[in-house]
mmCIF file of C-alpha atoms in Angstrom:
data_model
loop_
_atom_site.group_PDB
_atom_site.id
_atom_site.type_symbol
_atom_site.label_atom_id
_atom_site.label_comp_id
_atom_site.label_asym_id
_atom_site.label_seq_id
_atom_site.Cartn_x
_atom_site.Cartn_y
_atom_site.Cartn_z
ATOM 1 C CA MET A 1 -62.099 -131.539 -45.457
ATOM 2 C CA SER A 2 -63.425 -132.649 -42.086
ATOM 3 C CA LEU A 3 -61.337 -130.179 -40.079
ATOM 4 C CA PRO A 4 -63.534 -127.294 -40.086
ATOM 5 C CA ALA A 5 -66.520 -129.378 -38.934
ATOM 6 C CA LEU A 6 -64.322 -130.524 -36.243
ATOM 7 C CA ARG A 7 -63.537 -126.942 -35.102
ATOM 8 C CA ALA A 8 -67.139 -125.909 -35.421
ATOM 9 C CA ILE A 9 -67.757 -129.062 -32.643
ATOM 10 C CA ARG A 10 -65.118 -127.944 -30.281
ATOM 11 C CA GLU A 11 -66.605 -124.290 -30.449
ATOM 12 C CA ARG A 12 -69.870 -125.442 -29.766
ATOM 13 C CA PHE A 13 -68.863 -127.906 -26.896
ATOM 14 C CA PRO A 14 -65.956 -126.284 -25.271
ATOM 15 C CA GLU A 15 -65.778 -128.344 -22.460
ATOM 16 C CA ALA A 16 -66.482 -131.648 -23.805
ATOM 17 C CA ARG A 17 -63.861 -134.560 -24.431
ATOM 18 C CA LEU A 18 -63.815 -134.748 -28.265
ATOM 19 C CA SER A 19 -62.559 -138.079 -29.628
ATOM 20 C CA VAL A 20 -61.981 -139.066 -33.253
ATOM 21 C CA LEU A 21 -62.174 -142.521 -34.562
ATOM 22 C CA ALA A 22 -59.819 -142.815 -37.575
ATOM 23 C CA LYS A 23 -57.888 -145.347 -39.707
ATOM 24 C CA PRO A 24 -54.299 -145.282 -39.025
ATOM 25 C CA TRP A 25 -53.347 -143.629 -42.370
ATOM 26 C CA VAL A 26 -55.148 -140.446 -41.417
ATOM 27 C CA ALA A 27 -54.808 -140.618 -37.830
ATOM 28 C CA ASP A 28 -51.589 -138.256 -37.721
ATOM 29 C CA LEU A 29 -53.867 -135.243 -39.462
ATOM 30 C CA TYR A 30 -56.174 -135.503 -36.420
ATOM 31 C CA GLY A 31 -53.536 -136.065 -33.980
ATOM 32 C CA ARG A 32 -51.797 -132.387 -34.503
ATOM 33 C CA GLU A 33 -54.556 -130.522 -33.552
ATOM 34 C CA SER A 34 -54.978 -129.371 -30.039
ATOM 35 C CA PHE A 35 -58.991 -129.276 -30.168
ATOM 36 C CA VAL A 36 -58.810 -133.161 -30.331
ATOM 37 C CA ASN A 37 -58.540 -134.923 -27.020
ATOM 38 C CA GLU A 38 -58.212 -138.320 -28.097
ATOM 39 C CA ILE A 39 -57.797 -140.670 -31.215
ATOM 40 C CA ILE A 40 -59.041 -144.195 -31.428
ATOM 41 C CA LEU A 41 -57.654 -146.228 -34.099
ATOM 42 C CA TYR A 42 -59.913 -148.281 -36.172
ATOM 43 C CA SER A 43 -57.041 -150.661 -37.592
ATOM 44 C CA GLY A 44 -59.211 -153.749 -39.158
ATOM 45 C CA GLN A 45 -61.242 -154.657 -36.083
ATOM 46 C CA SER A 46 -64.755 -156.095 -36.911
ATOM 47 C CA PRO A 47 -67.642 -153.701 -36.376
ATOM 48 C CA TRP A 48 -68.830 -155.847 -33.350
ATOM 49 C CA ARG A 49 -65.226 -155.708 -31.688
ATOM 50 C CA MET A 50 -64.776 -151.781 -32.333
ATOM 51 C CA GLY A 51 -68.429 -151.166 -30.817
ATOM 52 C CA ARG A 52 -67.526 -153.442 -27.774
ATOM 53 C CA GLU A 53 -64.451 -151.182 -27.291
ATOM 54 C CA LEU A 54 -66.151 -147.917 -27.720
ATOM 55 C CA ARG A 55 -69.121 -148.978 -25.279
ATOM 56 C CA GLY A 56 -67.254 -148.929 -22.334
ATOM 57 C CA ARG A 57 -66.243 -145.306 -22.793
ATOM 58 C CA GLY A 58 -69.269 -143.813 -22.058
ATOM 59 C CA PHE A 59 -69.909 -141.388 -24.966
ATOM 60 C CA ASP A 60 -73.243 -139.179 -25.393
ATOM 61 C CA CYS A 61 -73.157 -138.416 -28.957
ATOM 62 C CA ALA A 62 -71.566 -139.818 -32.112
ATOM 63 C CA ILE A 63 -71.321 -137.412 -35.188
ATOM 64 C CA LEU A 64 -70.603 -139.385 -38.371
ATOM 65 C CA LEU A 65 -68.788 -137.405 -40.764
ATOM 66 C CA GLN A 66 -68.408 -140.756 -42.618
ATOM 67 C CA ASN A 67 -71.222 -141.806 -44.985
ATOM 68 C CA ALA A 68 -70.786 -145.436 -44.795
ATOM 69 C CA PHE A 69 -73.369 -147.758 -43.074
ATOM 70 C CA GLU A 70 -70.311 -149.433 -41.229
ATOM 71 C CA ALA A 71 -70.077 -146.168 -39.383
ATOM 72 C CA ALA A 72 -73.568 -146.008 -38.274
ATOM 73 C CA TRP A 73 -73.397 -149.709 -37.237
ATOM 74 C CA ILE A 74 -70.194 -148.993 -35.201
ATOM 75 C CA ALA A 75 -72.115 -146.350 -33.356
ATOM 76 C CA TRP A 76 -75.077 -148.489 -32.696
ATOM 77 C CA LEU A 77 -73.258 -151.360 -31.272
ATOM 78 C CA ALA A 78 -71.437 -149.025 -29.089
ATOM 79 C CA GLY A 79 -74.689 -148.126 -27.361
ATOM 80 C CA ILE A 80 -74.064 -144.358 -27.877
ATOM 81 C CA PRO A 81 -77.315 -142.725 -27.101
ATOM 82 C CA THR A 82 -77.239 -139.852 -29.835
ATOM 83 C CA ARG A 83 -76.148 -140.894 -33.267
ATOM 84 C CA ILE A 84 -76.269 -138.223 -36.028
ATOM 85 C CA GLY A 85 -75.351 -138.913 -39.494
ATOM 86 C CA TYR A 86 -76.374 -138.201 -43.077
ATOM 87 C CA LYS A 87 -79.439 -140.235 -44.113
ATOM 88 C CA ARG A 88 -77.980 -142.509 -46.766
ATOM 89 C CA ASP A 89 -76.295 -146.007 -47.222
ATOM 90 C CA GLY A 90 -79.540 -147.682 -46.102
ATOM 91 C CA ARG A 91 -78.354 -146.621 -42.448
ATOM 92 C CA GLN A 92 -81.224 -144.227 -40.987
ATOM 93 C CA VAL A 93 -82.366 -147.058 -38.939
ATOM 94 C CA LEU A 94 -79.491 -147.148 -36.714
ATOM 95 C CA LEU A 95 -79.277 -143.026 -36.441
ATOM 96 C CA THR A 96 -81.324 -141.058 -34.022
ATOM 97 C CA ARG A 97 -81.032 -138.138 -36.046
ATOM 98 C CA ALA A 98 -80.706 -138.916 -39.633
ATOM 99 C CA VAL A 99 -80.134 -135.912 -41.455
ATOM 100 C CA PRO A 100 -81.338 -135.460 -44.997
ATOM 101 C CA VAL A 101 -78.466 -135.226 -47.762
ATOM 102 C CA PRO A 102 -78.157 -131.780 -49.234
ATOM 103 C CA LYS A 103 -79.494 -131.485 -52.680
ATOM 104 C CA PRO A 104 -77.366 -129.864 -55.672
ATOM 105 C CA GLY A 105 -77.288 -126.203 -54.996
ATOM 106 C CA GLU A 106 -78.420 -126.125 -51.633
ATOM 107 C CA ILE A 107 -74.988 -125.333 -50.239
ATOM 108 C CA PRO A 108 -71.567 -124.125 -51.300
ATOM 109 C CA ARG A 109 -69.807 -126.506 -53.939
ATOM 110 C CA HIS A 110 -66.803 -127.285 -51.918
ATOM 111 C CA GLU A 111 -66.690 -130.422 -50.150
ATOM 112 C CA ARG A 112 -66.045 -129.031 -46.474
ATOM 113 C CA PHE A 113 -69.325 -127.418 -46.504
ATOM 114 C CA TYR A 114 -70.848 -131.085 -47.035
ATOM 115 C CA TYR A 115 -69.732 -131.756 -43.487
ATOM 116 C CA LEU A 116 -70.284 -128.305 -42.035
ATOM 117 C CA GLU A 117 -74.154 -128.835 -43.411
ATOM 118 C CA LEU A 118 -74.473 -132.183 -41.384
ATOM 119 C CA LEU A 119 -73.959 -129.992 -38.426
ATOM 120 C CA ARG A 120 -76.289 -127.139 -39.449
ATOM 121 C CA ARG A 121 -79.061 -129.444 -40.098
ATOM 122 C CA ALA A 122 -78.629 -131.110 -37.114
ATOM 123 C CA GLY A 123 -78.887 -127.902 -34.953
ATOM 124 C CA ILE A 124 -75.393 -128.235 -33.537
ATOM 125 C CA ILE A 125 -74.323 -124.808 -35.420
ATOM 126 C CA ASP A 126 -76.697 -121.930 -36.353
ATOM 127 C CA ARG A 127 -74.728 -121.026 -39.736
ATOM 128 C CA LEU A 128 -72.087 -121.953 -41.833
ATOM 129 C CA PRO A 129 -68.631 -120.389 -40.869
ATOM 130 C CA GLU A 130 -67.449 -117.665 -43.141
ATOM 131 C CA SER A 131 -63.931 -118.833 -43.247
ATOM 132 C CA GLU A 132 -62.421 -119.739 -46.809
ATOM 133 C CA ALA A 133 -59.549 -121.586 -45.693
ATOM 134 C CA ILE A 134 -58.981 -124.989 -43.903
ATOM 135 C CA GLN A 135 -55.988 -124.882 -41.663
ATOM 136 C CA LEU A 136 -53.418 -127.089 -40.078
ATOM 137 C CA ASN A 137 -50.785 -126.081 -37.418
ATOM 138 C CA ARG A 138 -47.942 -124.948 -39.452
ATOM 139 C CA THR A 139 -44.322 -125.839 -38.036
ATOM 140 C CA ALA A 140 -41.069 -123.397 -38.860
ATOM 141 C CA PRO A 141 -38.700 -124.621 -41.625
ATOM 142 C CA PRO A 142 -36.170 -126.880 -40.058
ATOM 143 C CA ASN A 143 -33.099 -125.237 -41.296
ATOM 144 C CA GLY A 144 -34.194 -121.901 -43.001
ATOM 145 C CA LYS A 145 -33.407 -123.161 -46.397
ATOM 146 C CA ARG A 146 -35.733 -122.576 -49.434
ATOM 147 C CA VAL A 147 -37.352 -125.985 -50.682
ATOM 148 C CA ILE A 148 -39.991 -126.282 -53.558
ATOM 149 C CA GLY A 149 -42.191 -129.237 -52.772
ATOM 150 C CA VAL A 150 -43.540 -131.137 -55.617
ATOM 151 C CA SER A 151 -46.479 -133.845 -55.524
ATOM 152 C CA PRO A 152 -46.633 -135.272 -59.150
ATOM 153 C CA GLY A 153 -49.195 -138.225 -58.339
ATOM 154 C CA ALA A 154 -52.794 -138.516 -57.775
ATOM 155 C CA ALA A 155 -54.626 -141.380 -56.144
ATOM 156 C CA TYR A 156 -58.002 -141.057 -58.050
ATOM 157 C CA GLY A 157 -56.407 -141.716 -61.405
ATOM 158 C CA ASN A 158 -54.092 -140.784 -64.342
ATOM 159 C CA ALA A 159 -56.639 -138.347 -65.582
ATOM 160 C CA LYS A 160 -55.977 -136.144 -62.552
ATOM 161 C CA ARG A 161 -52.106 -136.149 -63.475
ATOM 162 C CA TRP A 162 -49.958 -133.330 -65.108
ATOM 163 C CA LEU A 163 -47.422 -134.551 -67.120
ATOM 164 C CA PRO A 164 -44.182 -135.701 -64.976
ATOM 165 C CA GLU A 165 -41.805 -133.785 -67.676
ATOM 166 C CA ARG A 166 -43.710 -130.536 -66.951
ATOM 167 C CA PHE A 167 -43.510 -130.983 -63.212
ATOM 168 C CA ALA A 168 -39.926 -131.269 -63.751
ATOM 169 C CA GLU A 169 -39.642 -128.189 -65.658
ATOM 170 C CA ALA A 170 -41.777 -125.900 -63.688
ATOM 171 C CA ALA A 171 -39.916 -127.140 -60.479
ATOM 172 C CA GLY A 172 -36.540 -126.544 -62.020
ATOM 173 C CA GLU A 173 -37.131 -123.235 -63.351
ATOM 174 C CA LEU A 174 -38.698 -122.111 -59.661
ATOM 175 C CA ALA A 175 -35.585 -123.988 -58.243
ATOM 176 C CA ARG A 176 -33.149 -121.640 -60.490
ATOM 177 C CA ARG A 177 -35.266 -118.513 -59.885
ATOM 178 C CA ARG A 178 -35.493 -119.345 -56.012
ATOM 179 C CA GLY A 179 -32.128 -120.869 -55.521
ATOM 180 C CA ALA A 180 -34.080 -123.655 -53.746
ATOM 181 C CA SER A 181 -33.690 -127.360 -53.505
ATOM 182 C CA ILE A 182 -36.808 -130.072 -54.490
ATOM 183 C CA ALA A 183 -38.330 -132.286 -52.345
ATOM 184 C CA LEU A 184 -40.479 -134.797 -53.988
ATOM 185 C CA PHE A 185 -43.706 -136.469 -52.359
ATOM 186 C CA GLY A 186 -45.777 -139.288 -52.725
ATOM 187 C CA SER A 187 -46.753 -142.772 -51.778
ATOM 188 C CA GLN A 188 -44.863 -145.908 -52.067
ATOM 189 C CA SER A 189 -46.793 -146.818 -55.169
ATOM 190 C CA GLU A 190 -45.715 -143.204 -56.624
ATOM 191 C CA ARG A 191 -42.109 -143.774 -55.872
ATOM 192 C CA ASP A 192 -41.148 -144.541 -59.398
ATOM 193 C CA LEU A 193 -43.077 -141.673 -60.820
ATOM 194 C CA CYS A 194 -41.292 -139.275 -58.135
ATOM 195 C CA GLU A 195 -38.013 -140.898 -59.278
ATOM 196 C CA ARG A 196 -38.743 -140.409 -62.869
ATOM 197 C CA VAL A 197 -39.159 -136.433 -62.213
ATOM 198 C CA ALA A 198 -36.191 -136.485 -60.191
ATOM 199 C CA GLN A 199 -34.304 -137.863 -63.385
ATOM 200 C CA LEU A 200 -35.545 -135.150 -65.336
ATOM 201 C CA LEU A 201 -34.251 -132.330 -62.945
ATOM 202 C CA ILE A 202 -30.504 -131.246 -63.650
ATOM 203 C CA GLY A 203 -28.815 -128.746 -61.236
ATOM 204 C CA PRO A 204 -30.984 -128.477 -58.162
ATOM 205 C CA GLN A 205 -30.499 -130.663 -55.228
ATOM 206 C CA VAL A 206 -33.760 -133.049 -55.150
ATOM 207 C CA THR A 207 -34.733 -135.561 -52.388
ATOM 208 C CA ASN A 208 -37.298 -138.107 -53.228
ATOM 209 C CA TYR A 209 -39.466 -138.855 -50.109
ATOM 210 C CA ALA A 210 -42.059 -140.820 -51.731
ATOM 211 C CA GLY A 211 -43.152 -143.803 -49.811
ATOM 212 C CA GLN A 212 -40.518 -142.777 -47.150
ATOM 213 C CA THR A 213 -42.407 -140.717 -44.640
ATOM 214 C CA THR A 214 -45.449 -141.095 -42.374
ATOM 215 C CA LEU A 215 -48.270 -138.633 -42.671
ATOM 216 C CA ALA A 216 -47.330 -136.848 -39.524
ATOM 217 C CA GLN A 217 -43.469 -136.636 -41.305
ATOM 218 C CA PHE A 218 -45.044 -135.468 -44.495
ATOM 219 C CA ILE A 219 -46.777 -132.565 -42.915
ATOM 220 C CA ASP A 220 -43.574 -131.479 -41.205
ATOM 221 C CA LEU A 221 -41.556 -131.508 -44.424
ATOM 222 C CA ALA A 222 -44.473 -130.044 -46.371
ATOM 223 C CA SER A 223 -44.663 -127.217 -43.584
ATOM 224 C CA GLY A 224 -40.842 -126.176 -44.535
ATOM 225 C CA CYS A 225 -41.460 -125.680 -48.121
ATOM 226 C CA GLU A 226 -41.455 -122.403 -49.651
ATOM 227 C CA LEU A 227 -43.842 -123.330 -52.338
ATOM 228 C CA PHE A 228 -45.588 -126.797 -53.428
ATOM 229 C CA LEU A 229 -46.492 -127.784 -56.758
ATOM 230 C CA THR A 230 -49.252 -130.269 -56.985
ATOM 231 C CA ASN A 231 -52.134 -132.355 -58.801
ATOM 232 C CA ASP A 232 -55.414 -132.451 -57.220
ATOM 233 C CA SER A 233 -54.764 -134.884 -54.196
ATOM 234 C CA GLY A 234 -54.422 -135.069 -50.309
ATOM 235 C CA ALA A 235 -51.153 -133.666 -50.546
ATOM 236 C CA MET A 236 -52.433 -130.563 -52.039
ATOM 237 C CA HIS A 237 -55.088 -130.091 -49.513
ATOM 238 C CA ILE A 238 -52.374 -130.629 -46.747
ATOM 239 C CA ALA A 239 -50.068 -128.311 -48.228
ATOM 240 C CA SER A 240 -52.813 -125.536 -48.621
ATOM 241 C CA ALA A 241 -54.217 -126.115 -45.056
ATOM 242 C CA LEU A 242 -50.733 -125.470 -43.629
ATOM 243 C CA GLY A 243 -50.598 -122.078 -45.322
ATOM 244 C CA VAL A 244 -47.860 -123.015 -47.657
ATOM 245 C CA PRO A 245 -48.091 -121.180 -51.051
ATOM 246 C CA THR A 246 -49.580 -124.029 -53.325
ATOM 247 C CA VAL A 247 -50.272 -124.097 -57.102
ATOM 248 C CA ALA A 248 -52.624 -127.091 -58.194
ATOM 249 C CA ILE A 249 -53.016 -128.217 -61.707
ATOM 250 C CA PHE A 250 -56.712 -129.417 -62.083
ATOM 251 C CA GLY A 251 -57.880 -130.933 -65.452
ATOM 252 C CA ALA A 252 -60.618 -133.990 -64.690
ATOM 253 C CA THR A 253 -61.938 -132.824 -61.335
ATOM 254 C CA ASP A 254 -63.432 -129.822 -60.101
ATOM 255 C CA ASP A 255 -61.641 -127.269 -58.608
ATOM 256 C CA ILE A 256 -64.563 -125.405 -57.348
ATOM 257 C CA ALA A 257 -65.659 -128.499 -55.134
ATOM 258 C CA THR A 258 -62.503 -130.029 -54.278
ATOM 259 C CA GLY A 259 -59.705 -127.363 -54.837
ATOM 260 C CA PRO A 260 -57.368 -126.057 -52.362
ATOM 261 C CA THR A 261 -58.728 -122.979 -50.088
ATOM 262 C CA GLY A 262 -57.294 -119.847 -48.474
ATOM 263 C CA ALA A 263 -55.311 -116.952 -49.862
ATOM 264 C CA HIS A 264 -51.834 -118.735 -50.658
ATOM 265 C CA ALA A 265 -53.483 -121.251 -52.919
ATOM 266 C CA ARG A 266 -53.920 -120.836 -56.985
ATOM 267 C CA VAL A 267 -55.480 -123.321 -59.461
ATOM 268 C CA VAL A 268 -54.175 -123.616 -63.055
ATOM 269 C CA ARG A 269 -56.410 -125.417 -65.599
ATOM 270 C CA GLN A 270 -56.736 -125.020 -69.257
ATOM 271 C CA PRO A 271 -60.363 -124.751 -70.368
ATOM 272 C CA VAL A 272 -61.644 -127.412 -72.422
ATOM 273 C CA SER A 273 -65.165 -128.478 -73.484
ATOM 274 C CA CYS A 274 -64.841 -131.980 -71.529
ATOM 275 C CA SER A 275 -63.503 -130.759 -68.326
ATOM 276 C CA PRO A 276 -64.168 -131.343 -65.375
ATOM 277 C CA CYS A 277 -65.310 -135.017 -66.574
ATOM 278 C CA LEU A 278 -64.493 -136.646 -63.272
ATOM 279 C CA LEU A 279 -63.130 -139.712 -64.921
ATOM 280 C CA ARG A 280 -60.440 -141.756 -63.742
ATOM 281 C CA GLU A 281 -58.892 -142.174 -67.207
ATOM 282 C CA CYS A 282 -59.096 -139.930 -70.315
ATOM 283 C CA PRO A 283 -60.586 -141.665 -73.252
ATOM 284 C CA ILE A 284 -59.254 -139.062 -75.605
ATOM 285 C CA ASP A 285 -56.046 -137.153 -75.610
ATOM 286 C CA HIS A 286 -55.796 -135.724 -72.130
ATOM 287 C CA ARG A 287 -56.018 -132.085 -73.552
ATOM 288 C CA CYS A 288 -57.091 -130.390 -70.142
ATOM 289 C CA MET A 289 -53.519 -131.508 -68.587
ATOM 290 C CA THR A 290 -51.160 -131.501 -71.885
ATOM 291 C CA ARG A 291 -52.383 -127.868 -72.929
ATOM 292 C CA VAL A 292 -51.197 -126.760 -69.609
ATOM 293 C CA PRO A 293 -47.497 -125.284 -70.193
ATOM 294 C CA SER A 294 -44.804 -125.518 -67.668
ATOM 295 C CA GLY A 295 -44.019 -121.797 -68.040
ATOM 296 C CA ARG A 296 -47.413 -120.828 -67.136
ATOM 297 C CA VAL A 297 -47.480 -122.849 -63.699
ATOM 298 C CA ALA A 298 -44.194 -121.535 -62.871
ATOM 299 C CA GLU A 299 -45.269 -117.636 -63.497
ATOM 300 C CA VAL A 300 -48.389 -118.249 -61.458
ATOM 301 C CA ALA A 301 -46.088 -119.809 -58.562
ATOM 302 C CA LEU A 302 -43.757 -116.764 -58.769
ATOM 303 C CA GLU A 303 -46.796 -114.174 -58.857
ATOM 304 C CA LEU A 304 -48.006 -116.138 -55.774
ATOM 305 C CA LEU A 305 -44.784 -115.755 -53.893
ATOM 306 C CA ARG A 306 -44.692 -112.077 -54.692
ATOM 307 C CA SER A 307 -48.058 -111.488 -53.392
#
């Protein structure tokens, strides 16, 4: 979600040294991008220690895409003369340019515009970019073979998860139709879920990568997929940003605000009166997901591949 804003910063300051302070679990995402000069890891240091470390680097400006008080505190402790961020979490006293938070309806709903609007309101860019896509650098498939990527988990909660057996049915149908193998992706905590999907798949070759890859390795493996099936998840955003044809099943969350972007992404959802509810757990019968049939998802995927 933050990559379009970072690219806009680079375009505005083409000769500047652009450093990204990031936690280790997301650092690989930024490290792949050519417009970033340096990744600085924030891996459990106290804000005092991190501030002291940054103080000696001579930064002119800190643009805080992160909303928390801690981010502004670190930039203040580092003595960075210009500190730009949204006016929230009680941190405005630590900022030299505290930007008012957009009100509902003031900017497009997709989350990437929240970061871009910070730059616009701070006077760094004149207008929001017109591009609809969030882009990552895509590598070529490692062996030229067709692979269907599947990410059946979702960190936010079970309400975001389509049924494992439906993922198996849709992925199995696509693998048979395309002559492809299947790669399952997820975190270590989702390995059992992915193993359940793997056990339901009969016929195609299946590899369960859940909990076995770094973020950089996942990005490379996802790059090689012909198609990616997923819930609303981080894996969805990465696959669609890579330009991999991506089909995402949405229910509890809002695809207008957090859906995949670009011409190679499709959203499947079943209109029900209670969706999107934005709840972690469904208090009733999970109808927004249980009413999405596997055949419909497979057909949307095949149409996307034909387009």
